[in-house]
Amino acid sequence: MISYDRNNIFAKILRGEAPCTKVYEDEHVLAFNDINPKAPVHVLVIPKGEYVSIVDFTEKATAEAIAAFWRAVTRIADQLGVGAGFRVVSNHGPNGGQLVFHFHVHITGRR
């Protein structure tokens, strides 16, 4: 497994060292607009902990953190006006197309 890099762009965003257009934040997650959107609504949701991928997150995060993350995803979709129909995608590892090795999901909608 790839080690967590504290200098990845999402870690920098969490620390306030890189900009983002925030759409939601709570104690467990941060959500922001994708800088290269593939749909009219395209938001990234990241946990505030150091997890490389969805596998790392499900293996290491607490049950509370996992539940809070997924509840936030549905809350964000509702907030964005796509709660009735949206897509959630997470790439895992280089062979799965993952480019930033901080666990994240893409919420896309209105296409």
PDB file of N, CA and C in Angstrom:
ATOM      1  N   MET A   1       0.842  -1.190   0.000  1.00  0.00           N
ATOM      2  CA  MET A   1       0.000   0.000   0.000  1.00  0.00           C
ATOM      3  C   MET A   1       0.883   1.249   0.000  1.00  0.00           C
ATOM      4  N   ILE A   2       0.411   2.260  -0.636  1.00  0.00           N
ATOM      5  CA  ILE A   2       1.104   3.537  -0.706  1.00  0.00           C
ATOM      6  C   ILE A   2       1.017   4.225   0.657  1.00  0.00           C
ATOM      7  N   SER A   3       2.106   4.825   1.087  1.00  0.00           N
ATOM      8  CA  SER A   3       2.118   5.567   2.354  1.00  0.00           C
ATOM      9  C   SER A   3       1.441   6.916   2.167  1.00  0.00           C
ATOM     10  N   TYR A   4       0.836   7.403   3.233  1.00  0.00           N
ATOM     11  CA  TYR A   4       0.188   8.709   3.179  1.00  0.00           C
ATOM     12  C   TYR A   4       1.240   9.805   3.064  1.00  0.00           C
ATOM     13  N   ASP A   5       1.061  10.690   2.103  1.00  0.00           N
ATOM     14  CA  ASP A   5       1.958  11.824   1.881  1.00  0.00           C
ATOM     15  C   ASP A   5       1.290  13.089   2.424  1.00  0.00           C
ATOM     16  N   ARG A   6       1.823  13.638   3.477  1.00  0.00           N
ATOM     17  CA  ARG A   6       1.232  14.829   4.097  1.00  0.00           C
ATOM     18  C   ARG A   6       1.356  16.081   3.235  1.00  0.00           C
ATOM     19  N   ASN A   7       2.044  15.974   2.116  1.00  0.00           N
ATOM     20  CA  ASN A   7       2.157  17.101   1.199  1.00  0.00           C
ATOM     21  C   ASN A   7       1.264  16.962  -0.025  1.00  0.00           C
ATOM     22  N   ASN A   8       0.338  15.991  -0.017  1.00  0.00           N
ATOM     23  CA  ASN A   8      -0.588  15.893  -1.145  1.00  0.00           C
ATOM     24  C   ASN A   8      -1.507  17.111  -1.138  1.00  0.00           C
ATOM     25  N   ILE A   9      -2.090  17.412  -2.299  1.00  0.00           N
ATOM     26  CA  ILE A   9      -2.886  18.633  -2.436  1.00  0.00           C
ATOM     27  C   ILE A   9      -4.072  18.680  -1.473  1.00  0.00           C
ATOM     28  N   PHE A  10      -4.698  17.546  -1.184  1.00  0.00           N
ATOM     29  CA  PHE A  10      -5.844  17.577  -0.272  1.00  0.00           C
ATOM     30  C   PHE A  10      -5.397  17.845   1.160  1.00  0.00           C
ATOM     31  N   ALA A  11      -4.249  17.334   1.547  1.00  0.00           N
ATOM     32  CA  ALA A  11      -3.708  17.638   2.869  1.00  0.00           C
ATOM     33  C   ALA A  11      -3.407  19.131   2.975  1.00  0.00           C
ATOM     34  N   LYS A  12      -2.875  19.694   1.909  1.00  0.00           N
ATOM     35  CA  LYS A  12      -2.588  21.141   1.897  1.00  0.00           C
ATOM     36  C   LYS A  12      -3.883  21.948   1.980  1.00  0.00           C
ATOM     37  N   ILE A  13      -4.927  21.496   1.281  1.00  0.00           N
ATOM     38  CA  ILE A  13      -6.218  22.176   1.362  1.00  0.00           C
ATOM     39  C   ILE A  13      -6.751  22.116   2.789  1.00  0.00           C
ATOM     40  N   LEU A  14      -6.667  20.950   3.422  1.00  0.00           N
ATOM     41  CA  LEU A  14      -7.145  20.813   4.803  1.00  0.00           C
ATOM     42  C   LEU A  14      -6.400  21.739   5.759  1.00  0.00           C
ATOM     43  N   ARG A  15      -5.117  21.954   5.504  1.00  0.00           N
ATOM     44  CA  ARG A  15      -4.315  22.837   6.373  1.00  0.00           C
ATOM     45  C   ARG A  15      -4.462  24.308   5.999  1.00  0.00           C
ATOM     46  N   GLY A  16      -5.191  24.615   4.933  1.00  0.00           N
ATOM     47  CA  GLY A  16      -5.354  25.998   4.496  1.00  0.00           C
ATOM     48  C   GLY A  16      -4.184  26.512   3.699  1.00  0.00           C
ATOM     49  N   GLU A  17      -3.310  25.624   3.230  1.00  0.00           N
ATOM     50  CA  GLU A  17      -2.135  26.016   2.454  1.00  0.00           C
ATOM     51  C   GLU A  17      -2.399  26.074   0.960  1.00  0.00           C
ATOM     52  N   ALA A  18      -3.530  25.533   0.522  1.00  0.00           N
ATOM     53  CA  ALA A  18      -3.932  25.568  -0.884  1.00  0.00           C
ATOM     54  C   ALA A  18      -5.400  25.969  -0.914  1.00  0.00           C
ATOM     55  N   PRO A  19      -5.799  26.723  -1.926  1.00  0.00           N
ATOM     56  CA  PRO A  19      -7.185  27.205  -1.982  1.00  0.00           C
ATOM     57  C   PRO A  19      -8.162  26.143  -2.465  1.00  0.00           C
ATOM     58  N   CYS A  20      -9.414  26.360  -2.112  1.00  0.00           N
ATOM     59  CA  CYS A  20     -10.512  25.559  -2.639  1.00  0.00           C
ATOM     60  C   CYS A  20     -11.776  26.387  -2.525  1.00  0.00           C
ATOM     61  N   THR A  21     -12.782  25.993  -3.295  1.00  0.00           N
ATOM     62  CA  THR A  21     -14.096  26.611  -3.171  1.00  0.00           C
ATOM     63  C   THR A  21     -14.943  25.660  -2.341  1.00  0.00           C
ATOM     64  N   LYS A  22     -14.974  25.948  -1.052  1.00  0.00           N
ATOM     65  CA  LYS A  22     -15.634  25.083  -0.074  1.00  0.00           C
ATOM     66  C   LYS A  22     -17.145  25.123  -0.253  1.00  0.00           C
ATOM     67  N   VAL A  23     -17.766  23.934  -0.191  1.00  0.00           N
ATOM     68  CA  VAL A  23     -19.229  23.872  -0.236  1.00  0.00           C
ATOM     69  C   VAL A  23     -19.813  23.298   1.052  1.00  0.00           C
ATOM     70  N   TYR A  24     -18.971  22.624   1.857  1.00  0.00           N
ATOM     71  CA  TYR A  24     -19.456  22.028   3.105  1.00  0.00           C
ATOM     72  C   TYR A  24     -18.256  21.688   3.983  1.00  0.00           C
ATOM     73  N   GLU A  25     -18.441  21.842   5.286  1.00  0.00           N
ATOM     74  CA  GLU A  25     -17.414  21.403   6.227  1.00  0.00           C
ATOM     75  C   GLU A  25     -18.071  21.096   7.551  1.00  0.00           C
ATOM     76  N   ASP A  26     -17.604  20.017   8.185  1.00  0.00           N
ATOM     77  CA  ASP A  26     -17.971  19.713   9.560  1.00  0.00           C
ATOM     78  C   ASP A  26     -16.733  19.137  10.229  1.00  0.00           C
ATOM     79  N   GLU A  27     -16.885  18.566  11.406  1.00  0.00           N
ATOM     80  CA  GLU A  27     -15.701  18.083  12.131  1.00  0.00           C
ATOM     81  C   GLU A  27     -15.024  16.891  11.462  1.00  0.00           C
ATOM     82  N   HIS A  28     -15.736  16.188  10.577  1.00  0.00           N
ATOM     83  CA  HIS A  28     -15.201  14.982   9.960  1.00  0.00           C
ATOM     84  C   HIS A  28     -14.789  15.131   8.506  1.00  0.00           C
ATOM     85  N   VAL A  29     -15.432  16.039   7.759  1.00  0.00           N
ATOM     86  CA  VAL A  29     -15.209  16.123   6.317  1.00  0.00           C
ATOM     87  C   VAL A  29     -15.106  17.562   5.826  1.00  0.00           C
ATOM     88  N   LEU A  30     -14.516  17.666   4.637  1.00  0.00           N
ATOM     89  CA  LEU A  30     -14.487  18.914   3.886  1.00  0.00           C
ATOM     90  C   LEU A  30     -14.936  18.576   2.475  1.00  0.00           C
ATOM     91  N   ALA A  31     -15.792  19.404   1.901  1.00  0.00           N
ATOM     92  CA  ALA A  31     -16.237  19.217   0.520  1.00  0.00           C
ATOM     93  C   ALA A  31     -16.000  20.511  -0.242  1.00  0.00           C
ATOM     94  N   PHE A  32     -15.543  20.368  -1.475  1.00  0.00           N
ATOM     95  CA  PHE A  32     -15.229  21.535  -2.290  1.00  0.00           C
ATOM     96  C   PHE A  32     -15.427  21.205  -3.763  1.00  0.00           C
ATOM     97  N   ASN A  33     -15.609  22.245  -4.570  1.00  0.00           N
ATOM     98  CA  ASN A  33     -15.806  22.067  -5.997  1.00  0.00           C
ATOM     99  C   ASN A  33     -14.544  21.509  -6.651  1.00  0.00           C
ATOM    100  N   ASP A  34     -14.741  20.584  -7.578  1.00  0.00           N
ATOM    101  CA  ASP A  34     -13.631  20.038  -8.356  1.00  0.00           C
ATOM    102  C   ASP A  34     -13.121  21.138  -9.296  1.00  0.00           C
ATOM    103  N   ILE A  35     -11.813  21.269  -9.425  1.00  0.00           N
ATOM    104  CA  ILE A  35     -11.260  22.323 -10.291  1.00  0.00           C
ATOM    105  C   ILE A  35     -11.366  21.968 -11.774  1.00  0.00           C
ATOM    106  N   ASN A  36     -11.673  20.711 -12.075  1.00  0.00           N
ATOM    107  CA  ASN A  36     -11.839  20.268 -13.457  1.00  0.00           C
ATOM    108  C   ASN A  36     -13.135  19.462 -13.542  1.00  0.00           C
ATOM    109  N   PRO A  37     -14.289  20.138 -13.394  1.00  0.00           N
ATOM    110  CA  PRO A  37     -15.560  19.409 -13.285  1.00  0.00           C
ATOM    111  C   PRO A  37     -15.915  18.619 -14.539  1.00  0.00           C
ATOM    112  N   LYS A  38     -16.501  17.441 -14.303  1.00  0.00           N
ATOM    113  CA  LYS A  38     -16.945  16.557 -15.379  1.00  0.00           C
ATOM    114  C   LYS A  38     -18.464  16.569 -15.519  1.00  0.00           C
ATOM    115  N   ALA A  39     -19.145  17.340 -14.692  1.00  0.00           N
ATOM    116  CA  ALA A  39     -20.600  17.450 -14.711  1.00  0.00           C
ATOM    117  C   ALA A  39     -20.962  18.822 -14.144  1.00  0.00           C
ATOM    118  N   PRO A  40     -22.206  19.277 -14.370  1.00  0.00           N
ATOM    119  CA  PRO A  40     -22.613  20.576 -13.815  1.00  0.00           C
ATOM    120  C   PRO A  40     -22.420  20.677 -12.300  1.00  0.00           C
ATOM    121  N   VAL A  41     -22.655  19.593 -11.588  1.00  0.00           N
ATOM    122  CA  VAL A  41     -22.318  19.519 -10.165  1.00  0.00           C
ATOM    123  C   VAL A  41     -21.196  18.496 -10.042  1.00  0.00           C
ATOM    124  N   HIS A  42     -20.055  18.918  -9.517  1.00  0.00           N
ATOM    125  CA  HIS A  42     -18.919  18.009  -9.320  1.00  0.00           C
ATOM    126  C   HIS A  42     -18.143  18.478  -8.099  1.00  0.00           C
ATOM    127  N   VAL A  43     -18.361  17.773  -7.011  1.00  0.00           N
ATOM    128  CA  VAL A  43     -17.780  18.134  -5.718  1.00  0.00           C
ATOM    129  C   VAL A  43     -16.951  16.976  -5.195  1.00  0.00           C
ATOM    130  N   LEU A  44     -15.833  17.307  -4.569  1.00  0.00           N
ATOM    131  CA  LEU A  44     -14.989  16.313  -3.904  1.00  0.00           C
ATOM    132  C   LEU A  44     -15.277  16.361  -2.414  1.00  0.00           C
ATOM    133  N   VAL A  45     -15.371  15.186  -1.802  1.00  0.00           N
ATOM    134  CA  VAL A  45     -15.588  15.089  -0.356  1.00  0.00           C
ATOM    135  C   VAL A  45     -14.415  14.304   0.213  1.00  0.00           C
ATOM    136  N   ILE A  46     -13.735  14.893   1.199  1.00  0.00           N
ATOM    137  CA  ILE A  46     -12.568  14.243   1.801  1.00  0.00           C
ATOM    138  C   ILE A  46     -12.730  14.171   3.316  1.00  0.00           C
ATOM    139  N   PRO A  47     -12.269  13.075   3.906  1.00  0.00           N
ATOM    140  CA  PRO A  47     -12.259  13.026   5.370  1.00  0.00           C
ATOM    141  C   PRO A  47     -11.103  13.879   5.890  1.00  0.00           C
ATOM    142  N   LYS A  48     -11.198  14.310   7.115  1.00  0.00           N
ATOM    143  CA  LYS A  48     -10.139  15.133   7.691  1.00  0.00           C
ATOM    144  C   LYS A  48      -8.978  14.308   8.236  1.00  0.00           C
ATOM    145  N   GLY A  49      -9.114  12.996   8.252  1.00  0.00           N
ATOM    146  CA  GLY A  49      -8.018  12.135   8.689  1.00  0.00           C
ATOM    147  C   GLY A  49      -7.104  11.765   7.535  1.00  0.00           C
ATOM    148  N   GLU A  50      -6.001  11.140   7.867  1.00  0.00           N
ATOM    149  CA  GLU A  50      -4.991  10.752   6.880  1.00  0.00           C
ATOM    150  C   GLU A  50      -5.238   9.336   6.380  1.00  0.00           C
ATOM    151  N   TYR A  51      -6.002   9.236   5.311  1.00  0.00           N
ATOM    152  CA  TYR A  51      -6.324   7.945   4.702  1.00  0.00           C
ATOM    153  C   TYR A  51      -5.958   8.011   3.226  1.00  0.00           C
ATOM    154  N   VAL A  52      -5.236   7.033   2.747  1.00  0.00           N
ATOM    155  CA  VAL A  52      -4.754   7.015   1.377  1.00  0.00           C
ATOM    156  C   VAL A  52      -5.880   6.746   0.383  1.00  0.00           C
ATOM    157  N   SER A  53      -6.753   5.806   0.714  1.00  0.00           N
ATOM    158  CA  SER A  53      -7.768   5.357  -0.241  1.00  0.00           C
ATOM    159  C   SER A  53      -9.007   4.869   0.502  1.00  0.00           C
ATOM    160  N   ILE A  54     -10.001   4.454  -0.258  1.00  0.00           N
ATOM    161  CA  ILE A  54     -11.221   3.917   0.351  1.00  0.00           C
ATOM    162  C   ILE A  54     -10.914   2.674   1.174  1.00  0.00           C
ATOM    163  N   VAL A  55      -9.974   1.858   0.707  1.00  0.00           N
ATOM    164  CA  VAL A  55      -9.599   0.651   1.455  1.00  0.00           C
ATOM    165  C   VAL A  55      -8.940   1.042   2.774  1.00  0.00           C
ATOM    166  N   ASP A  56      -8.010   1.975   2.723  1.00  0.00           N
ATOM    167  CA  ASP A  56      -7.339   2.454   3.933  1.00  0.00           C
ATOM    168  C   ASP A  56      -8.365   3.043   4.907  1.00  0.00           C
ATOM    169  N   PHE A  57      -9.297   3.836   4.385  1.00  0.00           N
ATOM    170  CA  PHE A  57     -10.334   4.458   5.215  1.00  0.00           C
ATOM    171  C   PHE A  57     -11.192   3.408   5.904  1.00  0.00           C
ATOM    172  N   THR A  58     -11.682   2.426   5.154  1.00  0.00           N
ATOM    173  CA  THR A  58     -12.563   1.430   5.763  1.00  0.00           C
ATOM    174  C   THR A  58     -11.827   0.511   6.727  1.00  0.00           C
ATOM    175  N   GLU A  59     -10.519   0.344   6.531  1.00  0.00           N
ATOM    176  CA  GLU A  59      -9.743  -0.497   7.445  1.00  0.00           C
ATOM    177  C   GLU A  59      -9.317   0.233   8.713  1.00  0.00           C
ATOM    178  N   LYS A  60      -9.061   1.552   8.632  1.00  0.00           N
ATOM    179  CA  LYS A  60      -8.445   2.260   9.755  1.00  0.00           C
ATOM    180  C   LYS A  60      -9.348   3.260  10.472  1.00  0.00           C
ATOM    181  N   ALA A  61     -10.337   3.802   9.801  1.00  0.00           N
ATOM    182  CA  ALA A  61     -11.183   4.822  10.430  1.00  0.00           C
ATOM    183  C   ALA A  61     -12.114   4.174  11.449  1.00  0.00           C
ATOM    184  N   THR A  62     -12.526   4.971  12.407  1.00  0.00           N
ATOM    185  CA  THR A  62     -13.488   4.480  13.393  1.00  0.00           C
ATOM    186  C   THR A  62     -14.860   4.341  12.739  1.00  0.00           C
ATOM    187  N   ALA A  63     -15.704   3.545  13.356  1.00  0.00           N
ATOM    188  CA  ALA A  63     -17.073   3.395  12.864  1.00  0.00           C
ATOM    189  C   ALA A  63     -17.775   4.754  12.836  1.00  0.00           C
ATOM    190  N   GLU A  64     -17.499   5.582  13.836  1.00  0.00           N
ATOM    191  CA  GLU A  64     -18.093   6.921  13.888  1.00  0.00           C
ATOM    192  C   GLU A  64     -17.654   7.766  12.696  1.00  0.00           C
ATOM    193  N   ALA A  65     -16.361   7.727  12.373  1.00  0.00           N
ATOM    194  CA  ALA A  65     -15.840   8.518  11.252  1.00  0.00           C
ATOM    195  C   ALA A  65     -16.404   8.037   9.921  1.00  0.00           C
ATOM    196  N   ILE A  66     -16.530   6.729   9.762  1.00  0.00           N
ATOM    197  CA  ILE A  66     -17.081   6.170   8.521  1.00  0.00           C
ATOM    198  C   ILE A  66     -18.546   6.586   8.365  1.00  0.00           C
ATOM    199  N   ALA A  67     -19.320   6.427   9.422  1.00  0.00           N
ATOM    200  CA  ALA A  67     -20.729   6.806   9.361  1.00  0.00           C
ATOM    201  C   ALA A  67     -20.878   8.308   9.100  1.00  0.00           C
ATOM    202  N   ALA A  68     -20.074   9.120   9.771  1.00  0.00           N
ATOM    203  CA  ALA A  68     -20.149  10.578   9.596  1.00  0.00           C
ATOM    204  C   ALA A  68     -19.797  10.971   8.164  1.00  0.00           C
ATOM    205  N   PHE A  69     -18.819  10.287   7.586  1.00  0.00           N
ATOM    206  CA  PHE A  69     -18.419  10.587   6.211  1.00  0.00           C
ATOM    207  C   PHE A  69     -19.579  10.348   5.254  1.00  0.00           C
ATOM    208  N   TRP A  70     -20.161   9.166   5.313  1.00  0.00           N
ATOM    209  CA  TRP A  70     -21.233   8.826   4.365  1.00  0.00           C
ATOM    210  C   TRP A  70     -22.504   9.617   4.621  1.00  0.00           C
ATOM    211  N   ARG A  71     -22.781   9.956   5.865  1.00  0.00           N
ATOM    212  CA  ARG A  71     -23.925  10.834   6.140  1.00  0.00           C
ATOM    213  C   ARG A  71     -23.680  12.216   5.535  1.00  0.00           C
ATOM    214  N   ALA A  72     -22.450  12.691   5.623  1.00  0.00           N
ATOM    215  CA  ALA A  72     -22.108  13.985   5.037  1.00  0.00           C
ATOM    216  C   ALA A  72     -22.272  13.949   3.520  1.00  0.00           C
ATOM    217  N   VAL A  73     -21.900  12.846   2.886  1.00  0.00           N
ATOM    218  CA  VAL A  73     -22.051  12.736   1.429  1.00  0.00           C
ATOM    219  C   VAL A  73     -23.509  12.952   1.031  1.00  0.00           C
ATOM    220  N   THR A  74     -24.425  12.292   1.707  1.00  0.00           N
ATOM    221  CA  THR A  74     -25.838  12.454   1.348  1.00  0.00           C
ATOM    222  C   THR A  74     -26.346  13.851   1.712  1.00  0.00           C
ATOM    223  N   ARG A  75     -25.862  14.410   2.796  1.00  0.00           N
ATOM    224  CA  ARG A  75     -26.244  15.775   3.195  1.00  0.00           C
ATOM    225  C   ARG A  75     -25.760  16.780   2.142  1.00  0.00           C
ATOM    226  N   ILE A  76     -24.547  16.591   1.657  1.00  0.00           N
ATOM    227  CA  ILE A  76     -23.974  17.482   0.645  1.00  0.00           C
ATOM    228  C   ILE A  76     -24.761  17.377  -0.659  1.00  0.00           C
ATOM    229  N   ALA A  77     -25.094  16.157  -1.071  1.00  0.00           N
ATOM    230  CA  ALA A  77     -25.888  15.978  -2.293  1.00  0.00           C
ATOM    231  C   ALA A  77     -27.215  16.721  -2.170  1.00  0.00           C
ATOM    232  N   ASP A  78     -27.875  16.617  -1.023  1.00  0.00           N
ATOM    233  CA  ASP A  78     -29.132  17.342  -0.800  1.00  0.00           C
ATOM    234  C   ASP A  78     -28.899  18.851  -0.881  1.00  0.00           C
ATOM    235  N   GLN A  79     -27.840  19.312  -0.227  1.00  0.00           N
ATOM    236  CA  GLN A  79     -27.509  20.736  -0.212  1.00  0.00           C
ATOM    237  C   GLN A  79     -27.252  21.253  -1.628  1.00  0.00           C
ATOM    238  N   LEU A  80     -26.666  20.427  -2.476  1.00  0.00           N
ATOM    239  CA  LEU A  80     -26.345  20.817  -3.852  1.00  0.00           C
ATOM    240  C   LEU A  80     -27.541  20.701  -4.785  1.00  0.00           C
ATOM    241  N   GLY A  81     -28.655  20.180  -4.279  1.00  0.00           N
ATOM    242  CA  GLY A  81     -29.858  20.057  -5.080  1.00  0.00           C
ATOM    243  C   GLY A  81     -29.900  18.837  -5.976  1.00  0.00           C
ATOM    244  N   VAL A  82     -29.058  17.844  -5.690  1.00  0.00           N
ATOM    245  CA  VAL A  82     -29.036  16.625  -6.506  1.00  0.00           C
ATOM    246  C   VAL A  82     -29.402  15.387  -5.693  1.00  0.00           C
ATOM    247  N   GLY A  83     -29.991  15.583  -4.530  1.00  0.00           N
ATOM    248  CA  GLY A  83     -30.307  14.478  -3.638  1.00  0.00           C
ATOM    249  C   GLY A  83     -31.190  13.406  -4.254  1.00  0.00           C
ATOM    250  N   ALA A  84     -31.987  13.765  -5.255  1.00  0.00           N
ATOM    251  CA  ALA A  84     -32.878  12.790  -5.893  1.00  0.00           C
ATOM    252  C   ALA A  84     -32.151  11.927  -6.925  1.00  0.00           C
ATOM    253  N   GLY A  85     -30.935  12.322  -7.300  1.00  0.00           N
ATOM    254  CA  GLY A  85     -30.184  11.542  -8.277  1.00  0.00           C
ATOM    255  C   GLY A  85     -28.781  12.079  -8.463  1.00  0.00           C
ATOM    256  N   PHE A  86     -27.802  11.310  -8.043  1.00  0.00           N
ATOM    257  CA  PHE A  86     -26.406  11.718  -8.161  1.00  0.00           C
ATOM    258  C   PHE A  86     -25.531  10.480  -8.259  1.00  0.00           C
ATOM    259  N   ARG A  87     -24.263  10.699  -8.573  1.00  0.00           N
ATOM    260  CA  ARG A  87     -23.295   9.613  -8.681  1.00  0.00           C
ATOM    261  C   ARG A  87     -22.182   9.859  -7.673  1.00  0.00           C
ATOM    262  N   VAL A  88     -21.713   8.786  -7.037  1.00  0.00           N
ATOM    263  CA  VAL A  88     -20.578   8.852  -6.113  1.00  0.00           C
ATOM    264  C   VAL A  88     -19.515   7.904  -6.636  1.00  0.00           C
ATOM    265  N   VAL A  89     -18.293   8.432  -6.819  1.00  0.00           N
ATOM    266  CA  VAL A  89     -17.199   7.637  -7.372  1.00  0.00           C
ATOM    267  C   VAL A  89     -15.968   7.814  -6.498  1.00  0.00           C
ATOM    268  N   SER A  90     -15.256   6.704  -6.279  1.00  0.00           N
ATOM    269  CA  SER A  90     -13.962   6.756  -5.611  1.00  0.00           C
ATOM    270  C   SER A  90     -13.020   5.805  -6.331  1.00  0.00           C
ATOM    271  N   ASN A  91     -11.916   6.331  -6.786  1.00  0.00           N
ATOM    272  CA  ASN A  91     -10.900   5.493  -7.433  1.00  0.00           C
ATOM    273  C   ASN A  91      -9.947   4.967  -6.370  1.00  0.00           C
ATOM    274  N   HIS A  92      -9.503   3.724  -6.537  1.00  0.00           N
ATOM    275  CA  HIS A  92      -8.598   3.114  -5.566  1.00  0.00           C
ATOM    276  C   HIS A  92      -7.306   2.689  -6.253  1.00  0.00           C
ATOM    277  N   GLY A  93      -6.212   3.302  -5.839  1.00  0.00           N
ATOM    278  CA  GLY A  93      -4.888   2.917  -6.312  1.00  0.00           C
ATOM    279  C   GLY A  93      -4.580   3.378  -7.727  1.00  0.00           C
ATOM    280  N   PRO A  94      -3.303   3.342  -8.080  1.00  0.00           N
ATOM    281  CA  PRO A  94      -2.879   3.770  -9.417  1.00  0.00           C
ATOM    282  C   PRO A  94      -3.571   2.988 -10.537  1.00  0.00           C
ATOM    283  N   ASN A  95      -3.776   1.701 -10.346  1.00  0.00           N
ATOM    284  CA  ASN A  95      -4.428   0.897 -11.375  1.00  0.00           C
ATOM    285  C   ASN A  95      -5.914   1.193 -11.483  1.00  0.00           C
ATOM    286  N   GLY A  96      -6.483   1.835 -10.466  1.00  0.00           N
ATOM    287  CA  GLY A  96      -7.895   2.208 -10.478  1.00  0.00           C
ATOM    288  C   GLY A  96      -8.113   3.661 -10.866  1.00  0.00           C
ATOM    289  N   GLY A  97      -7.054   4.340 -11.249  1.00  0.00           N
ATOM    290  CA  GLY A  97      -7.176   5.725 -11.697  1.00  0.00           C
ATOM    291  C   GLY A  97      -7.069   6.771 -10.605  1.00  0.00           C
ATOM    292  N   GLN A  98      -6.667   6.370  -9.395  1.00  0.00           N
ATOM    293  CA  GLN A  98      -6.527   7.355  -8.317  1.00  0.00           C
ATOM    294  C   GLN A  98      -5.314   8.234  -8.593  1.00  0.00           C
ATOM    295  N   LEU A  99      -5.511   9.555  -8.527  1.00  0.00           N
ATOM    296  CA  LEU A  99      -4.428  10.509  -8.787  1.00  0.00           C
ATOM    297  C   LEU A  99      -3.925  11.189  -7.521  1.00  0.00           C
ATOM    298  N   VAL A 100      -4.839  11.452  -6.577  1.00  0.00           N
ATOM    299  CA  VAL A 100      -4.456  12.065  -5.302  1.00  0.00           C
ATOM    300  C   VAL A 100      -4.653  11.009  -4.230  1.00  0.00           C
ATOM    301  N   PHE A 101      -3.591  10.702  -3.503  1.00  0.00           N
ATOM    302  CA  PHE A 101      -3.629   9.601  -2.548  1.00  0.00           C
ATOM    303  C   PHE A 101      -4.019  10.064  -1.143  1.00  0.00           C
ATOM    304  N   HIS A 102      -5.180  10.712  -1.119  1.00  0.00           N
ATOM    305  CA  HIS A 102      -5.932  11.038   0.094  1.00  0.00           C
ATOM    306  C   HIS A 102      -7.345  10.600  -0.262  1.00  0.00           C
ATOM    307  N   PHE A 103      -7.927   9.694   0.527  1.00  0.00           N
ATOM    308  CA  PHE A 103      -9.253   9.179   0.199  1.00  0.00           C
ATOM    309  C   PHE A 103     -10.220  10.319  -0.084  1.00  0.00           C
ATOM    310  N   HIS A 104     -10.954  10.162  -1.167  1.00  0.00           N
ATOM    311  CA  HIS A 104     -11.972  11.146  -1.539  1.00  0.00           C
ATOM    312  C   HIS A 104     -13.012  10.489  -2.421  1.00  0.00           C
ATOM    313  N   VAL A 105     -14.183  11.090  -2.421  1.00  0.00           N
ATOM    314  CA  VAL A 105     -15.233  10.677  -3.357  1.00  0.00           C
ATOM    315  C   VAL A 105     -15.624  11.887  -4.180  1.00  0.00           C
ATOM    316  N   HIS A 106     -16.060  11.603  -5.384  1.00  0.00           N
ATOM    317  CA  HIS A 106     -16.597  12.608  -6.284  1.00  0.00           C
ATOM    318  C   HIS A 106     -18.120  12.475  -6.241  1.00  0.00           C
ATOM    319  N   ILE A 107     -18.818  13.563  -5.991  1.00  0.00           N
ATOM    320  CA  ILE A 107     -20.275  13.600  -6.148  1.00  0.00           C
ATOM    321  C   ILE A 107     -20.520  14.368  -7.442  1.00  0.00           C
ATOM    322  N   THR A 108     -21.199  13.721  -8.393  1.00  0.00           N
ATOM    323  CA  THR A 108     -21.539  14.393  -9.637  1.00  0.00           C
ATOM    324  C   THR A 108     -23.042  14.315  -9.864  1.00  0.00           C
ATOM    325  N   GLY A 109     -23.564  15.325 -10.532  1.00  0.00           N
ATOM    326  CA  GLY A 109     -24.986  15.332 -10.805  1.00  0.00           C
ATOM    327  C   GLY A 109     -25.380  16.348 -11.859  1.00  0.00           C
ATOM    328  N   ARG A 110     -26.653  16.289 -12.193  1.00  0.00           N
ATOM    329  CA  ARG A 110     -27.283  17.155 -13.201  1.00  0.00           C
ATOM    330  C   ARG A 110     -26.750  16.903 -14.601  1.00  0.00           C
ATOM    331  N   ARG A 111     -26.511  15.667 -14.926  1.00  0.00           N
ATOM    332  CA  ARG A 111     -26.117  15.338 -16.288  1.00  0.00           C
ATOM    333  C   ARG A 111     -26.933  14.184 -16.770  1.00  0.00           C
TER     334      ARG A 111
END
